[in-house]
C-alpha positions in Angstrom: -112.6 70.4 76.7 -113.0 72.5 79.6 -110.2 71.9 82.9 -113.8 70.0 84.4 -113.7 67.2 81.8 -110.1 67.1 81.5 -109.7 66.4 85.6 -112.8 63.7 84.7 -110.9 62.1 81.6 -107.4 61.7 83.8 -109.7 59.8 86.7 -111.4 57.5 84.5 -108.0 56.7 82.9 -106.4 56.7 86.1 -104.7 53.5 84.7 -102.8 55.1 81.9 -101.3 57.3 84.1 -99.8 54.8 86.1 -97.8 53.2 83.2 -96.9 56.5 82.2 -95.3 57.2 85.9 -93.9 53.4 85.9 -92.0 54.2 82.4 -90.9 57.5 83.7 -89.4 55.7 86.9 -87.4 54.0 84.7 -86.2 56.8 82.7 -85.0 58.2 85.7 -83.4 55.5 86.9 -81.1 54.8 83.7 -80.4 58.8 83.8 -79.5 58.3 87.3 -77.5 55.0 86.8 -76.5 55.8 83.4 -73.8 53.2 81.7 -70.2 54.2 81.8 -68.8 55.7 78.6 -65.6 56.7 77.7 -64.9 59.8 74.4 -61.4 59.3 73.1 -59.9 61.9 71.0 -57.0 62.9 68.7 -56.0 65.9 66.6 -54.3 64.9 63.2 -52.9 66.8 60.4 -52.2 66.6 57.2 -48.5 68.0 55.3 -47.1 69.1 52.5 -43.7 67.3 51.8 -40.4 68.7 52.4 -39.5 71.0 50.0 -36.1 73.5 49.2 -38.1 76.9 50.4 -40.4 75.6 52.8 -38.0 72.8 55.0 -40.7 73.1 57.5 -43.8 71.5 57.1 -45.8 73.0 59.7 -45.4 76.4 58.1 -46.7 75.3 54.9 -50.0 74.1 55.6 -52.0 75.8 52.7 -56.2 76.2 52.3 -55.7 72.9 49.1 -54.7 70.4 52.2 -57.7 71.4 53.7 -59.7 70.5 50.3 -58.2 67.1 49.8 -58.1 66.3 54.1 -61.7 68.1 53.5 -62.2 65.3 50.5 -61.1 61.7 52.7 -63.1 62.4 55.8 -66.4 62.4 53.4 -65.0 59.8 51.9 -64.7 58.5 55.3 -68.2 59.3 56.4 -70.2 58.1 52.9 -71.3 54.4 53.4 -68.5 52.2 51.8 -66.3 54.3 54.0 -68.6 53.2 57.1 -68.3 49.7 55.9 -64.8 50.2 55.7 -64.5 51.2 58.7 -67.2 48.9 60.3 -65.0 45.6 58.8 -61.7 47.2 60.7 -63.3 47.0 64.0 -65.0 50.0 64.7 -68.6 49.4 66.4 -69.2 52.0 68.7 -70.0 56.1 68.0 -66.9 57.6 66.1 -67.1 61.5 64.5 -64.3 62.9 62.4 -64.6 66.9 62.7 -62.4 69.1 60.6 -60.9 72.1 62.2 -63.4 75.2 61.6 -61.0 78.6 61.3 -64.0 80.1 61.0 -67.3 80.9 63.0 -70.1 78.7 63.2 -72.4 81.1 61.0 -69.6 81.2 57.4 -67.3 78.3 58.3 -64.1 78.0 56.7 -61.9 75.1 56.7 -58.4 76.4 55.7 -56.5 74.3 58.1 -55.5 70.9 57.1 -56.2 69.2 60.6 -58.8 66.8 61.9 -59.7 65.2 65.4 -61.5 62.4 65.8 -63.4 61.3 68.2 -65.0 58.1 69.6 -67.1 57.0 72.3 -66.7 53.3 74.0 -67.5 51.6 77.3 -63.8 51.5 77.5 -60.8 53.3 77.6 -58.7 51.1 76.6 -61.1 50.4 73.7 -61.4 53.7 73.1 -58.4 55.2 72.4 -57.7 51.8 69.8 -60.9 52.9 68.0 -59.3 56.2 67.4 -56.3 54.8 66.2 -57.9 52.9 63.7 -59.9 55.8 62.1 -56.8 57.6 61.6 -54.9 54.6 60.3 -58.1 54.2 58.3 -57.4 57.9 57.3 -54.0 57.9 56.7 -54.5 54.9 54.0 -57.1 56.6 52.2 -54.3 59.4 52.1 -52.2 57.5 50.4 -54.6 55.4 48.1 -56.4 59.2 46.6 -51.8 59.7 46.1 -51.3 56.2 44.0 -54.3 56.9 42.2 -52.6 59.8 40.7 -49.3 58.4 40.4 -47.2 60.5 42.8 -43.8 60.0 43.5 -42.6 59.2 46.9 -40.8 63.2 47.5 -44.2 64.9 46.8 -46.2 62.7 48.7 -48.5 64.0 51.9 -48.4 62.9 55.2 -50.3 62.2 57.8 -48.7 63.4 61.7 -50.8 63.2 64.9 -50.3 66.5 66.9 -52.6 65.5 69.8 -52.7 61.1 70.7 -55.9 60.2 72.0 -56.7 60.3 75.1 -60.2 58.8 76.8 -62.4 60.6 79.3 -65.2 59.4 81.1 -68.5 61.3 79.3 -70.8 62.7 82.0 -73.4 64.7 81.4 -75.8 66.7 84.2 -78.1 64.8 86.0 -80.4 67.4 87.5 -81.3 68.2 83.8 -81.5 64.6 82.3 -84.3 64.4 85.3 -86.0 67.1 84.5 -86.9 66.4 81.0 -87.9 62.8 82.1 -90.0 63.8 84.1 -91.3 66.8 82.0 -92.2 64.2 79.2 -93.3 61.2 81.2 -95.6 64.1 82.7 -97.0 65.5 78.8 -97.2 61.8 77.2 -98.8 60.3 80.2 -101.3 63.4 80.3 -101.3 63.1 76.2 -102.0 59.2 76.3 -104.7 59.7 78.7 -106.9 61.8 77.1 -106.0 60.1 73.6 -107.3 56.9 75.3 -110.9 58.2 76.7 -111.5 59.6 73.7 -111.1 56.9 71.5 -113.5 54.5 74.3 -115.9 57.0 74.3 -116.2 57.2 70.6 -116.6 52.7 70.9 -119.0 53.4 73.2 -121.0 55.7 71.3 -120.8 53.7 67.8 -121.8 50.5 70.2 -125.0 52.4 71.6 -125.8 53.6 67.9 -125.7 50.4 66.6 -128.1 48.5 69.1 -130.8 47.5 67.9 -134.4 49.9 68.7 -136.8 48.4 71.4 -140.3 49.9 71.9 -140.7 50.5 75.8 -143.7 47.4 76.9 -146.1 49.7 78.5 -148.3 47.6 81.4 -152.2 47.6 80.6 -154.6 49.4 83.1 -155.8 47.9 86.4 -159.4 46.0 85.6 -161.9 48.7 87.0 -163.3 46.7 90.7 -166.5 45.7 90.2 -169.4 48.0 91.2 -171.8 46.9 93.9 -175.6 45.7 92.6 -178.3 47.8 94.1 -180.3 46.5 97.0 
């Protein structure tokens, strides 16, 4: 389609553009006044048992502990673990982030520490959700050790390094508005062109299905009478 045809199609389907403008305005209003969201974050660490050689548990954070912690995280992120957290009262969005000691390209989870995040509309509720997830994580570690019949003196334990602290989630409104405007412009234009093409095809199809009609011809007018010679 030439630019002139595109402009004509947009003018013909102005009501589609008007609807897209209304939806864009609603999206812009939502971005200008987003619902309040608070994100609570805490950090826990899986510690080894106290031994005579390593009385300081934090000095003995070996990579195998990180493997155990990652296995517990995978269990909590499985469908059964998610159902367990929902049953415990976790209703909002949450994240379990093992601390990465490598890079974004080659991650290495060698430190048995875990960051727990939860998003809720209320800061107190966000902190309570994080505590609920930490309690579920601790229970799962205990269940894993119970299954292996680990003695009490040789058990791993979970320690809270950073307590839950909720902060309000704020974004960049200018970027959000630019994204909404771009989506409305592109989406409205494409919908208008698609509507114009669809209606044009339907009109052409109805025209082809009309029965052929012969154009009536008018009979020639009779010639005036010739006067008789005198």
